[in-house]
């Protein structure tokens, strides 16, 4: 209980200076609940105090049990400690001398109180620790010298403003659940509540009020990881404003200049490192490091399940009369399948597998969107470089060129303009990768672009294959003729012979 001068000061700040509860908390350094109690309370008379006695309260064993009970609330019911287990742990590890019945009575009394306090925290705080929001964002990367549009799944924790991201090729159910699983692993636990909008990958129909119908795959995933869902109302993006801002922040700070992507796992590792670095800054409002606030979030996370949830969906397909099946709008030829044969398709986030009804694998391939790219407008870029050759090395597009092409353009600064013009001409008939391969020998860096054109054309030239001649006897194959014998016959005197 606070001293009356302190209570009077809190009341003054609330009534006379019209400060909010959060502002008074920061100004006085008092607990939020304490400030709320005295700032908006009407009764200030002294109350009778009663202290509970007994070894559970006086010797600190109750605090230990409270910690265990709060930990267990984050776990599935079958993984929680029983009253007997709590008693045995106290007896064996903490020198508890009381009886099993004493422990049971304490647990029976404290469990409802801890549960009520937890509910009160959720009702009181707008963004309590452990709650998260999730959403997709459109990002652009460069893969194999071409633009690739990807989806970044962003998980944010409003209490600390900590964020996590995972790159994916699409927004379908398999991608969403795979990304969410990876984000749970990155954060080291499962959020207590997850706020989502009405993603097609999750919601089948919205309905009235909270009567949403979710996909079976999402419900299975939700049950496995044990989080609760807080759905947003239609056209109400502000209800998950923290993750909306985090998506924009991630795009502006990590993807303004498209990063080079080798593969999805490599890009995921890079995003994870960058977002870990981003937590080393103060919270935009609380003036506390995000990393410190994140520790409060982590304490409230639920434990990850012992086993991961396998992410895939199952579909059926029939081979058409051309020996094809259609997946994600594209046709694939299956040489091992019969026409009109029914197949089972296992659809994962990055690939699909075709099975016969007997379980035999007849085909496996990446899903079409894994290889979807769009060209970088090199012709327009090279025209600009030709006008300003000194800007080549500092251009945002320079790093997207193959390494040898970068060297070829800049190895001689006085020739950069002519070489840029020459490469622009070469791209009319060849690819950047072709030019890169043509420069595999170091002496070719000295060649002019038109000479590289000759080399590339020569590589493309087709030569007749050697005939497979079958009439020569095997004994004569690879036989080397001794020409000295012919010399002796043609000119015996020169070879020491008799004329």
Tab-separated table of C-alpha atoms in Angstrom:
chain	number	residue	atom	x	y	z
A	1	UNK	CA	0.000	0.000	0.000
A	2	UNK	CA	1.307	3.451	-0.921
A	3	UNK	CA	1.799	6.269	1.574
A	4	UNK	CA	-0.964	8.863	1.462
A	5	UNK	CA	1.306	11.664	0.060
A	6	UNK	CA	2.060	9.407	-2.894
A	7	UNK	CA	-1.638	8.562	-3.297
A	8	UNK	CA	-2.498	12.263	-3.191
A	9	UNK	CA	0.140	13.022	-5.848
A	10	UNK	CA	-1.246	10.293	-8.157
A	11	UNK	CA	-4.781	11.639	-7.685
A	12	UNK	CA	-3.533	15.168	-8.472
A	13	UNK	CA	-1.849	14.023	-11.710
A	14	UNK	CA	-5.007	12.214	-12.769
A	15	UNK	CA	-7.621	14.857	-11.901
A	16	UNK	CA	-5.787	18.175	-12.205
A	17	UNK	CA	-3.151	17.523	-14.868
A	18	UNK	CA	-5.361	15.076	-16.791
A	19	UNK	CA	-2.597	12.505	-17.364
A	20	UNK	CA	-3.283	8.967	-18.553
A	21	UNK	CA	-2.560	5.902	-16.414
A	22	UNK	CA	0.498	5.064	-18.562
A	23	UNK	CA	1.873	8.610	-18.218
A	24	UNK	CA	1.424	8.558	-14.421
A	25	UNK	CA	3.104	5.139	-14.285
A	26	UNK	CA	6.147	6.461	-16.149
A	27	UNK	CA	6.263	9.643	-14.025
A	28	UNK	CA	5.954	7.980	-10.619
A	29	UNK	CA	7.626	4.650	-11.328
A	30	UNK	CA	4.773	2.797	-9.653
A	31	UNK	CA	3.124	-0.386	-10.858
A	32	UNK	CA	0.365	0.114	-13.482
A	33	UNK	CA	-2.248	-1.686	-11.393
A	34	UNK	CA	-1.343	0.316	-8.300
A	35	UNK	CA	-1.650	3.602	-10.210
A	36	UNK	CA	-4.981	2.511	-11.708
A	37	UNK	CA	-6.278	1.570	-8.261
A	38	UNK	CA	-5.528	4.953	-6.677
A	39	UNK	CA	-6.004	7.228	-9.719
A	40	UNK	CA	-9.561	6.098	-10.447
A	41	UNK	CA	-10.486	4.739	-7.003
A	42	UNK	CA	-13.060	6.377	-4.745
A	43	UNK	CA	-12.336	4.746	-1.356
A	44	UNK	CA	-9.109	5.412	0.541
A	45	UNK	CA	-9.883	4.212	4.055
A	46	UNK	CA	-7.524	1.808	5.763
A	47	UNK	CA	-8.362	-1.840	5.354
A	48	UNK	CA	-7.834	-4.666	7.794
A	49	UNK	CA	-4.849	-6.793	6.807
A	50	UNK	CA	-4.742	-10.506	7.291
A	51	UNK	CA	-1.593	-12.503	6.591
A	52	UNK	CA	-1.793	-16.178	5.817
A	53	UNK	CA	0.378	-18.403	7.967
A	54	UNK	CA	1.993	-21.707	7.349
A	55	UNK	CA	5.188	-23.017	5.746
A	56	UNK	CA	3.788	-22.604	2.218
A	57	UNK	CA	3.431	-18.847	2.808
A	58	UNK	CA	6.128	-18.051	5.382
A	59	UNK	CA	9.035	-20.171	4.077
A	60	UNK	CA	8.680	-19.360	0.355
A	61	UNK	CA	7.501	-22.779	-0.847
A	62	UNK	CA	4.288	-21.177	-2.123
A	63	UNK	CA	6.246	-18.905	-4.473
A	64	UNK	CA	8.006	-21.926	-5.947
A	65	UNK	CA	4.681	-23.687	-6.515
A	66	UNK	CA	3.198	-20.496	-8.051
A	67	UNK	CA	6.064	-20.390	-10.577
A	68	UNK	CA	5.500	-24.036	-11.454
A	69	UNK	CA	1.751	-23.569	-11.871
A	70	UNK	CA	2.250	-20.543	-14.162
A	71	UNK	CA	4.800	-22.479	-16.220
A	72	UNK	CA	2.397	-25.390	-16.569
A	73	UNK	CA	-0.409	-23.120	-17.775
A	74	UNK	CA	1.637	-22.642	-20.985
A	75	UNK	CA	1.804	-26.396	-21.611
A	76	UNK	CA	-0.783	-28.866	-22.815
A	77	UNK	CA	-2.827	-30.411	-20.019
A	78	UNK	CA	-1.233	-33.864	-20.337
A	79	UNK	CA	2.269	-32.339	-19.997
A	80	UNK	CA	1.535	-30.462	-16.735
A	81	UNK	CA	2.807	-31.554	-13.301
A	82	UNK	CA	0.364	-33.372	-11.051
A	83	UNK	CA	-0.070	-32.369	-7.402
A	84	UNK	CA	1.844	-35.504	-6.438
A	85	UNK	CA	4.735	-34.602	-8.728
A	86	UNK	CA	4.872	-31.052	-7.289
A	87	UNK	CA	4.967	-32.466	-3.757
A	88	UNK	CA	7.749	-34.942	-4.646
A	89	UNK	CA	9.837	-32.198	-6.315
A	90	UNK	CA	9.463	-29.960	-3.255
A	91	UNK	CA	10.394	-32.833	-0.928
A	92	UNK	CA	13.359	-34.161	-2.936
A	93	UNK	CA	14.843	-30.940	-4.350
A	94	UNK	CA	13.845	-28.182	-1.912
A	95	UNK	CA	13.919	-29.915	1.496
A	96	UNK	CA	10.171	-29.520	2.051
A	97	UNK	CA	9.123	-31.104	5.364
A	98	UNK	CA	5.366	-30.630	5.046
A	99	UNK	CA	2.734	-33.152	4.060
A	100	UNK	CA	1.252	-34.014	0.676
A	101	UNK	CA	-2.134	-32.725	1.911
A	102	UNK	CA	-0.643	-29.289	2.681
A	103	UNK	CA	0.577	-28.994	-0.896
A	104	UNK	CA	-2.764	-30.144	-2.337
A	105	UNK	CA	-4.712	-27.587	-0.294
A	106	UNK	CA	-2.382	-24.794	-1.402
A	107	UNK	CA	-2.675	-25.789	-5.085
A	108	UNK	CA	-6.463	-26.059	-4.844
A	109	UNK	CA	-6.599	-22.533	-3.413
A	110	UNK	CA	-4.016	-20.894	-5.704
A	111	UNK	CA	-4.945	-22.296	-9.110
A	112	UNK	CA	-8.202	-20.293	-9.486
A	113	UNK	CA	-6.444	-17.135	-8.223
A	114	UNK	CA	-3.601	-17.451	-10.742
A	115	UNK	CA	-6.052	-18.139	-13.558
A	116	UNK	CA	-8.162	-15.098	-12.618
A	117	UNK	CA	-5.050	-12.894	-12.435
A	118	UNK	CA	-4.021	-14.097	-15.885
A	119	UNK	CA	-7.427	-13.267	-17.366
A	120	UNK	CA	-7.331	-9.864	-15.662
A	121	UNK	CA	-3.954	-9.120	-17.258
A	122	UNK	CA	-5.365	-9.947	-20.695
A	123	UNK	CA	-8.414	-7.764	-20.176
A	124	UNK	CA	-6.437	-4.854	-18.739
A	125	UNK	CA	-3.617	-4.578	-21.249
A	126	UNK	CA	-4.170	-3.744	-24.893
A	127	UNK	CA	-1.103	-5.765	-25.884
A	128	UNK	CA	-0.030	-8.104	-23.073
A	129	UNK	CA	3.261	-10.021	-23.370
A	130	UNK	CA	3.075	-13.215	-25.379
A	131	UNK	CA	0.442	-12.067	-27.878
A	132	UNK	CA	1.387	-11.816	-31.558
A	133	UNK	CA	0.085	-10.682	-34.935
A	134	UNK	CA	0.893	-12.205	-38.328
A	135	UNK	CA	0.553	-11.081	-41.944
A	136	UNK	CA	2.071	-11.461	-45.416
A	137	UNK	CA	4.042	-8.749	-47.224
A	138	UNK	CA	5.098	-8.525	-50.877
A	139	UNK	CA	8.875	-8.313	-51.351
A	140	UNK	CA	11.242	-8.421	-54.342
A	141	UNK	CA	14.605	-10.227	-54.545
A	142	UNK	CA	17.051	-11.072	-57.344
A	143	UNK	CA	17.680	-14.724	-58.191
A	144	UNK	CA	19.919	-15.913	-61.046
A	145	UNK	CA	20.059	-12.415	-62.561
A	146	UNK	CA	16.280	-11.881	-62.617
A	147	UNK	CA	13.699	-10.326	-60.308
A	148	UNK	CA	11.646	-12.709	-58.179
A	149	UNK	CA	8.531	-11.625	-56.285
A	150	UNK	CA	8.194	-13.408	-52.955
A	151	UNK	CA	5.920	-13.276	-49.904
A	152	UNK	CA	7.442	-12.538	-46.494
A	153	UNK	CA	5.410	-13.848	-43.557
A	154	UNK	CA	5.941	-11.437	-40.648
A	155	UNK	CA	5.243	-12.286	-36.988
A	156	UNK	CA	5.256	-9.308	-34.604
A	157	UNK	CA	4.808	-9.007	-30.845
A	158	UNK	CA	3.129	-5.639	-30.082
A	159	UNK	CA	4.232	-5.545	-26.429
A	160	UNK	CA	7.940	-5.468	-27.310
A	161	UNK	CA	7.696	-4.569	-31.036
A	162	UNK	CA	9.965	-7.556	-31.766
A	163	UNK	CA	9.525	-9.007	-35.237
A	164	UNK	CA	10.379	-12.221	-37.079
A	165	UNK	CA	10.201	-12.932	-40.807
A	166	UNK	CA	10.261	-15.924	-43.141
A	167	UNK	CA	10.328	-15.808	-46.985
A	168	UNK	CA	7.893	-17.939	-48.986
A	169	UNK	CA	6.943	-18.297	-52.654
A	170	UNK	CA	3.165	-17.941	-52.196
A	171	UNK	CA	0.227	-17.291	-49.865
A	172	UNK	CA	-1.478	-20.680	-50.009
A	173	UNK	CA	-2.249	-22.843	-46.971
A	174	UNK	CA	0.948	-24.904	-47.201
A	175	UNK	CA	3.140	-21.777	-47.361
A	176	UNK	CA	1.309	-20.030	-44.510
A	177	UNK	CA	1.501	-22.976	-42.116
A	178	UNK	CA	5.119	-23.800	-43.014
A	179	UNK	CA	6.086	-20.161	-42.463
A	180	UNK	CA	4.211	-20.000	-39.142
A	181	UNK	CA	5.936	-23.173	-37.951
A	182	UNK	CA	9.363	-21.747	-38.824
A	183	UNK	CA	8.523	-18.440	-37.094
A	184	UNK	CA	7.541	-20.286	-33.911
A	185	UNK	CA	10.957	-21.961	-33.965
A	186	UNK	CA	12.690	-18.614	-34.520
A	187	UNK	CA	10.911	-17.044	-31.542
A	188	UNK	CA	11.524	-20.094	-29.352
A	189	UNK	CA	7.883	-20.652	-28.403
A	190	UNK	CA	4.228	-20.346	-29.344
A	191	UNK	CA	2.249	-17.092	-28.834
A	192	UNK	CA	-0.658	-17.281	-26.398
A	193	UNK	CA	-2.949	-15.436	-28.828
A	194	UNK	CA	-2.415	-14.913	-32.550
A	195	UNK	CA	-4.225	-12.110	-34.370
A	196	UNK	CA	-4.800	-12.739	-38.087
A	197	UNK	CA	-6.911	-11.206	-40.797
A	198	UNK	CA	-9.213	-13.160	-43.084
A	199	UNK	CA	-6.528	-14.902	-45.153
A	200	UNK	CA	-7.876	-17.242	-47.806
A	201	UNK	CA	-5.265	-19.766	-46.636
A	202	UNK	CA	-6.940	-19.898	-43.213
A	203	UNK	CA	-10.569	-18.748	-43.404
A	204	UNK	CA	-13.197	-20.579	-45.461
A	205	UNK	CA	-16.025	-18.164	-44.663
A	206	UNK	CA	-16.321	-15.138	-42.381
A	207	UNK	CA	-19.937	-15.341	-41.244
A	208	UNK	CA	-21.515	-12.974	-38.736
A	209	UNK	CA	-19.604	-11.764	-35.703
A	210	UNK	CA	-16.969	-14.272	-34.647
A	211	UNK	CA	-18.590	-17.167	-36.495
A	212	UNK	CA	-15.716	-17.843	-38.850
A	213	UNK	CA	-15.143	-21.167	-40.528
A	214	UNK	CA	-11.461	-22.109	-40.675
A	215	UNK	CA	-9.793	-24.649	-42.942
A	216	UNK	CA	-9.323	-28.114	-41.468
A	217	UNK	CA	-5.556	-27.840	-42.020
A	218	UNK	CA	-5.364	-24.645	-39.943
A	219	UNK	CA	-7.509	-26.097	-37.140
A	220	UNK	CA	-5.257	-29.177	-36.946
A	221	UNK	CA	-2.199	-26.900	-36.855
A	222	UNK	CA	-3.800	-24.716	-34.147
A	223	UNK	CA	-4.629	-27.720	-31.966
A	224	UNK	CA	-1.105	-29.108	-32.320
A	225	UNK	CA	0.625	-25.870	-31.253
A	226	UNK	CA	-2.020	-24.793	-28.742
A	227	UNK	CA	-2.504	-21.075	-29.480
A	228	UNK	CA	-5.772	-19.124	-29.552
A	229	UNK	CA	-6.897	-17.080	-32.560
A	230	UNK	CA	-8.027	-13.450	-32.464
A	231	UNK	CA	-9.599	-12.801	-35.904
A	232	UNK	CA	-9.860	-9.303	-37.344
A	233	UNK	CA	-13.125	-7.880	-38.627
A	234	UNK	CA	-13.462	-7.520	-42.428
A	235	UNK	CA	-11.735	-4.409	-43.860
A	236	UNK	CA	-10.226	-3.623	-40.450
A	237	UNK	CA	-6.472	-3.707	-40.987
A	238	UNK	CA	-6.004	-1.297	-38.075
A	239	UNK	CA	-6.910	-4.124	-35.705
A	240	UNK	CA	-3.498	-5.644	-36.435
A	241	UNK	CA	-1.735	-2.338	-36.960
A	242	UNK	CA	1.511	-3.466	-35.326
A	243	UNK	CA	2.211	-6.180	-37.884
A	244	UNK	CA	1.008	-3.930	-40.748
A	245	UNK	CA	3.659	-1.389	-39.731
A	246	UNK	CA	6.239	-4.153	-39.248
A	247	UNK	CA	5.656	-5.374	-42.814
A	248	UNK	CA	6.258	-1.866	-44.155
A	249	UNK	CA	9.274	-1.390	-41.888
A	250	UNK	CA	10.781	-4.689	-43.077
A	251	UNK	CA	10.250	-3.772	-46.730
A	252	UNK	CA	11.791	-0.306	-46.312
A	253	UNK	CA	14.822	-1.500	-44.349
A	254	UNK	CA	15.633	-4.902	-45.886
A	255	UNK	CA	14.117	-4.960	-49.373
A	256	UNK	CA	14.338	-1.397	-50.732
A	257	UNK	CA	17.384	-2.575	-52.687
A	258	UNK	CA	16.438	-6.098	-53.689
A	259	UNK	CA	18.800	-8.568	-51.949
A	260	UNK	CA	20.390	-11.423	-53.902
A	261	UNK	CA	18.712	-14.741	-53.186
A	262	UNK	CA	20.464	-18.080	-53.675
A	263	UNK	CA	17.688	-20.199	-52.167
A	264	UNK	CA	14.797	-19.850	-49.725
A	265	UNK	CA	16.773	-21.330	-46.766
A	266	UNK	CA	19.665	-18.908	-47.422
A	267	UNK	CA	17.277	-15.934	-47.609
A	268	UNK	CA	15.511	-17.103	-44.422
A	269	UNK	CA	18.832	-17.193	-42.523
A	270	UNK	CA	19.689	-13.693	-43.779
A	271	UNK	CA	16.278	-12.303	-42.723
A	272	UNK	CA	16.590	-13.909	-39.290
A	273	UNK	CA	20.009	-12.283	-38.699
A	274	UNK	CA	18.846	-8.862	-39.873
A	275	UNK	CA	15.735	-8.916	-37.685
A	276	UNK	CA	17.781	-10.002	-34.666
A	277	UNK	CA	20.033	-6.968	-35.224
A	278	UNK	CA	16.956	-4.744	-35.457
A	279	UNK	CA	15.989	-5.609	-31.872
A	280	UNK	CA	19.074	-3.733	-30.656
A	281	UNK	CA	17.249	-0.375	-30.682
A	282	UNK	CA	14.901	1.462	-28.310
A	283	UNK	CA	11.150	0.860	-28.434
A	284	UNK	CA	9.445	3.695	-30.320
A	285	UNK	CA	7.332	4.625	-27.282
A	286	UNK	CA	8.606	2.977	-24.100
A	287	UNK	CA	12.258	4.156	-24.335
A	288	UNK	CA	13.433	0.652	-23.446
A	289	UNK	CA	15.493	-1.608	-25.701
A	290	UNK	CA	13.282	-3.931	-27.757
A	291	UNK	CA	15.513	-6.846	-26.739
A	292	UNK	CA	14.716	-6.222	-23.050
A	293	UNK	CA	10.971	-6.067	-23.717
A	294	UNK	CA	11.267	-9.206	-25.841
A	295	UNK	CA	12.473	-11.082	-22.760
A	296	UNK	CA	9.099	-10.265	-21.137
A	297	UNK	CA	7.308	-11.613	-24.217
A	298	UNK	CA	9.407	-14.796	-24.196
A	299	UNK	CA	8.440	-15.597	-20.605
A	300	UNK	CA	4.766	-15.760	-21.637
A	301	UNK	CA	5.243	-17.944	-24.729
A	302	UNK	CA	3.917	-21.476	-24.682
A	303	UNK	CA	6.385	-24.315	-25.084
A	304	UNK	CA	6.933	-25.765	-28.548
A	305	UNK	CA	5.538	-29.289	-29.025
A	306	UNK	CA	8.036	-32.142	-28.879
A	307	UNK	CA	7.340	-32.987	-32.532
A	308	UNK	CA	6.824	-30.713	-35.520
A	309	UNK	CA	3.544	-30.683	-37.386
A	310	UNK	CA	3.996	-32.044	-40.961
A	311	UNK	CA	2.758	-29.460	-43.476
A	312	UNK	CA	1.160	-30.785	-46.664
A	313	UNK	CA	-2.216	-31.225	-48.316
A	314	UNK	CA	-3.539	-34.160	-50.322
A	315	UNK	CA	-5.280	-33.857	-53.684
A	316	UNK	CA	-6.340	-36.231	-56.432
A	317	UNK	CA	-5.567	-35.904	-60.137
A	318	UNK	CA	-6.217	-37.884	-63.297
A	319	UNK	CA	-3.737	-38.237	-66.157
A	320	UNK	CA	-5.232	-36.898	-69.398
A	321	UNK	CA	-4.942	-38.484	-72.873
A	322	UNK	CA	-1.640	-36.668	-73.461
A	323	UNK	CA	-0.062	-38.166	-70.332
A	324	UNK	CA	-0.303	-34.860	-68.420
A	325	UNK	CA	-1.580	-33.622	-65.078
A	326	UNK	CA	-2.255	-30.015	-64.077
A	327	UNK	CA	-0.714	-28.523	-60.914
A	328	UNK	CA	-1.083	-24.856	-59.939
A	329	UNK	CA	-2.281	-24.013	-63.450
A	330	UNK	CA	0.651	-25.665	-65.277
A	331	UNK	CA	0.803	-29.020	-67.061
A	332	UNK	CA	3.418	-31.694	-66.351
A	333	UNK	CA	4.087	-34.810	-68.467
A	334	UNK	CA	4.296	-38.062	-66.499
A	335	UNK	CA	6.114	-40.768	-68.439
A	336	UNK	CA	5.597	-43.441	-65.772
A	337	UNK	CA	1.816	-43.011	-65.584
A	338	UNK	CA	-0.901	-44.419	-67.810
A	339	UNK	CA	-3.559	-42.361	-69.530
A	340	UNK	CA	-6.693	-41.873	-67.387
A	341	UNK	CA	-4.813	-43.180	-64.335
A	342	UNK	CA	-5.926	-41.718	-60.982
A	343	UNK	CA	-3.087	-40.339	-58.849
A	344	UNK	CA	-2.704	-38.985	-55.318
A	345	UNK	CA	-0.848	-35.652	-55.038
A	346	UNK	CA	1.040	-34.671	-51.890
A	347	UNK	CA	1.291	-30.864	-52.015
A	348	UNK	CA	4.080	-29.340	-49.894
A	349	UNK	CA	4.972	-25.635	-49.812
A	350	UNK	CA	7.869	-26.028	-52.279
A	351	UNK	CA	7.184	-29.221	-54.257
A	352	UNK	CA	4.609	-31.856	-55.101
A	353	UNK	CA	4.817	-35.647	-55.293
A	354	UNK	CA	2.606	-37.972	-57.356
A	355	UNK	CA	1.709	-41.412	-55.946
A	356	UNK	CA	-0.205	-44.289	-57.417
A	357	UNK	CA	-3.001	-45.797	-55.320
A	358	UNK	CA	-0.433	-48.409	-54.203
A	359	UNK	CA	1.893	-45.733	-52.810
A	360	UNK	CA	4.494	-45.845	-55.594
A	361	UNK	CA	6.117	-42.486	-56.454
A	362	UNK	CA	5.795	-41.790	-60.182
A	363	UNK	CA	6.778	-38.110	-60.298
A	364	UNK	CA	8.207	-35.361	-58.105
A	365	UNK	CA	8.828	-31.734	-59.041
A	366	UNK	CA	9.062	-28.199	-57.652
A	367	UNK	CA	5.807	-26.279	-57.611
A	368	UNK	CA	5.635	-23.846	-60.564
A	369	UNK	CA	5.924	-20.675	-58.483
A	370	UNK	CA	9.354	-21.787	-57.198
A	371	UNK	CA	10.920	-20.940	-60.576
A	372	UNK	CA	8.780	-17.911	-61.496
A	373	UNK	CA	10.880	-14.791	-62.199
A	374	UNK	CA	10.660	-11.575	-64.234
A	375	UNK	CA	13.477	-10.054	-66.231
A	376	UNK	CA	15.561	-7.102	-65.060
A	377	UNK	CA	15.388	-4.372	-67.779
A	378	UNK	CA	19.117	-4.563	-68.601
A	379	UNK	CA	18.757	-2.726	-71.918
A	380	UNK	CA	17.436	0.428	-70.199
A	381	UNK	CA	20.038	0.137	-67.433
A	382	UNK	CA	22.926	-0.233	-69.893
A	383	UNK	CA	21.696	2.789	-71.871
A	384	UNK	CA	21.962	4.867	-68.667
A	385	UNK	CA	25.404	3.412	-67.898
A	386	UNK	CA	26.585	4.246	-71.400
A	387	UNK	CA	25.718	7.907	-70.749
A	388	UNK	CA	27.377	7.900	-67.296
A	389	UNK	CA	30.097	5.211	-67.307
A	390	UNK	CA	31.530	6.343	-63.952
A	391	UNK	CA	28.247	5.423	-62.240
A	392	UNK	CA	28.496	1.753	-63.227
A	393	UNK	CA	30.408	0.576	-60.159
A	394	UNK	CA	28.081	2.444	-57.758
A	395	UNK	CA	24.782	1.497	-59.382
A	396	UNK	CA	22.290	-0.524	-57.322
A	397	UNK	CA	22.048	-2.952	-60.275
A	398	UNK	CA	25.808	-3.589	-60.559
A	399	UNK	CA	25.772	-6.350	-57.902
A	400	UNK	CA	23.138	-8.267	-59.898
A	401	UNK	CA	25.594	-8.855	-62.775
A	402	UNK	CA	27.574	-12.129	-62.839
A	403	UNK	CA	30.975	-11.666	-61.192
A	404	UNK	CA	33.061	-11.965	-64.379
A	405	UNK	CA	30.829	-9.490	-66.228
A	406	UNK	CA	31.328	-7.018	-63.361
A	407	UNK	CA	35.110	-7.386	-63.733
A	408	UNK	CA	34.963	-7.133	-67.532
A	409	UNK	CA	33.091	-3.803	-67.415
A	410	UNK	CA	35.308	-2.166	-64.774
A	411	UNK	CA	38.787	-3.689	-65.240
A	412	UNK	CA	39.744	-0.751	-67.473
A	413	UNK	CA	37.943	2.440	-66.542
A	414	UNK	CA	38.831	4.158	-69.859
A	415	UNK	CA	37.045	1.371	-71.788
A	416	UNK	CA	33.949	1.114	-69.562
A	417	UNK	CA	31.727	3.092	-71.960
A	418	UNK	CA	32.679	1.022	-75.027
A	419	UNK	CA	32.374	-2.241	-73.113
A	420	UNK	CA	28.938	-1.296	-71.755
A	421	UNK	CA	27.855	-0.543	-75.321
A	422	UNK	CA	29.330	-3.843	-76.515
A	423	UNK	CA	27.638	-5.900	-73.766
A	424	UNK	CA	24.323	-4.220	-74.628
A	425	UNK	CA	24.830	-5.426	-78.205
A	426	UNK	CA	25.762	-8.936	-77.041
A	427	UNK	CA	22.557	-9.215	-74.974
A	428	UNK	CA	20.529	-9.037	-78.198
A	429	UNK	CA	21.719	-12.580	-79.018
A	430	UNK	CA	23.145	-14.009	-75.790
A	431	UNK	CA	22.368	-14.100	-72.075
A	432	UNK	CA	24.431	-12.641	-69.230
A	433	UNK	CA	25.258	-16.171	-68.125
A	434	UNK	CA	26.591	-16.956	-71.648
A	435	UNK	CA	28.865	-13.903	-71.433
A	436	UNK	CA	29.935	-14.944	-67.950
A	437	UNK	CA	30.917	-18.412	-69.209
A	438	UNK	CA	32.773	-16.948	-72.206
A	439	UNK	CA	34.987	-15.003	-69.768
A	440	UNK	CA	36.125	-18.136	-67.913
A	441	UNK	CA	39.695	-17.696	-69.257
A	442	UNK	CA	41.547	-14.682	-67.881
A	443	UNK	CA	43.038	-13.601	-71.222
A	444	UNK	CA	39.537	-13.001	-72.543
A	445	UNK	CA	39.136	-9.981	-70.233
A	446	UNK	CA	41.430	-8.221	-72.722
A	447	UNK	CA	39.152	-9.003	-75.677
A	448	UNK	CA	36.783	-6.477	-77.190
A	449	UNK	CA	33.044	-7.222	-77.072
A	450	UNK	CA	32.913	-8.098	-80.805
A	451	UNK	CA	35.636	-10.722	-80.215
A	452	UNK	CA	33.561	-12.232	-77.412
A	453	UNK	CA	30.715	-12.396	-79.930
A	454	UNK	CA	32.883	-14.565	-82.221
A	455	UNK	CA	33.717	-16.882	-79.317
A	456	UNK	CA	30.036	-17.202	-78.329
A	457	UNK	CA	28.965	-17.841	-81.938
A	458	UNK	CA	31.669	-20.498	-82.305
A	459	UNK	CA	30.360	-22.246	-79.199
A	460	UNK	CA	26.894	-22.272	-80.710
A	461	UNK	CA	28.131	-23.677	-84.036
A	462	UNK	CA	27.173	-27.284	-84.585
A	463	UNK	CA	29.787	-29.722	-85.912
A	464	UNK	CA	28.919	-33.100	-87.471
A	465	UNK	CA	29.331	-35.977	-85.097
A	466	UNK	CA	32.023	-38.570	-85.773
A	467	UNK	CA	30.610	-41.489	-87.742
A	468	UNK	CA	30.450	-44.802	-85.983
A	469	UNK	CA	32.428	-46.901	-88.553
A	470	UNK	CA	31.933	-50.669	-88.051
A	471	UNK	CA	33.723	-52.238	-91.078
A	472	UNK	CA	37.368	-51.988	-89.939
A	473	UNK	CA	38.626	-55.263	-88.352
A	474	UNK	CA	39.270	-54.967	-84.632
A	475	UNK	CA	42.923	-55.934	-85.085
A	476	UNK	CA	43.514	-52.792	-87.133
A	477	UNK	CA	41.819	-50.408	-84.726
A	478	UNK	CA	44.297	-47.910	-83.240
A	479	UNK	CA	47.082	-49.465	-85.377
A	480	UNK	CA	50.030	-47.114	-85.947
A	481	UNK	CA	51.758	-47.385	-89.310
A	482	UNK	CA	55.607	-47.489	-89.368
A	483	UNK	CA	56.517	-44.983	-92.107
A	484	UNK	CA	60.201	-46.016	-92.118
A	485	UNK	CA	59.245	-49.114	-94.099
A	486	UNK	CA	57.866	-46.934	-96.906
A	487	UNK	CA	60.999	-44.719	-96.841
A	488	UNK	CA	63.272	-47.725	-97.381
A	489	UNK	CA	61.223	-48.881	-100.346
A	490	UNK	CA	61.104	-45.456	-102.001
A	491	UNK	CA	64.780	-44.512	-101.479
A	492	UNK	CA	66.963	-47.526	-100.496
A	493	UNK	CA	70.287	-45.658	-100.805
A	494	UNK	CA	69.280	-43.034	-98.232
A	495	UNK	CA	68.170	-45.698	-95.824
A	496	UNK	CA	71.335	-47.853	-96.166
A	497	UNK	CA	69.698	-50.278	-98.560
A	498	UNK	CA	71.091	-51.809	-101.862
A	499	UNK	CA	70.036	-50.134	-105.150
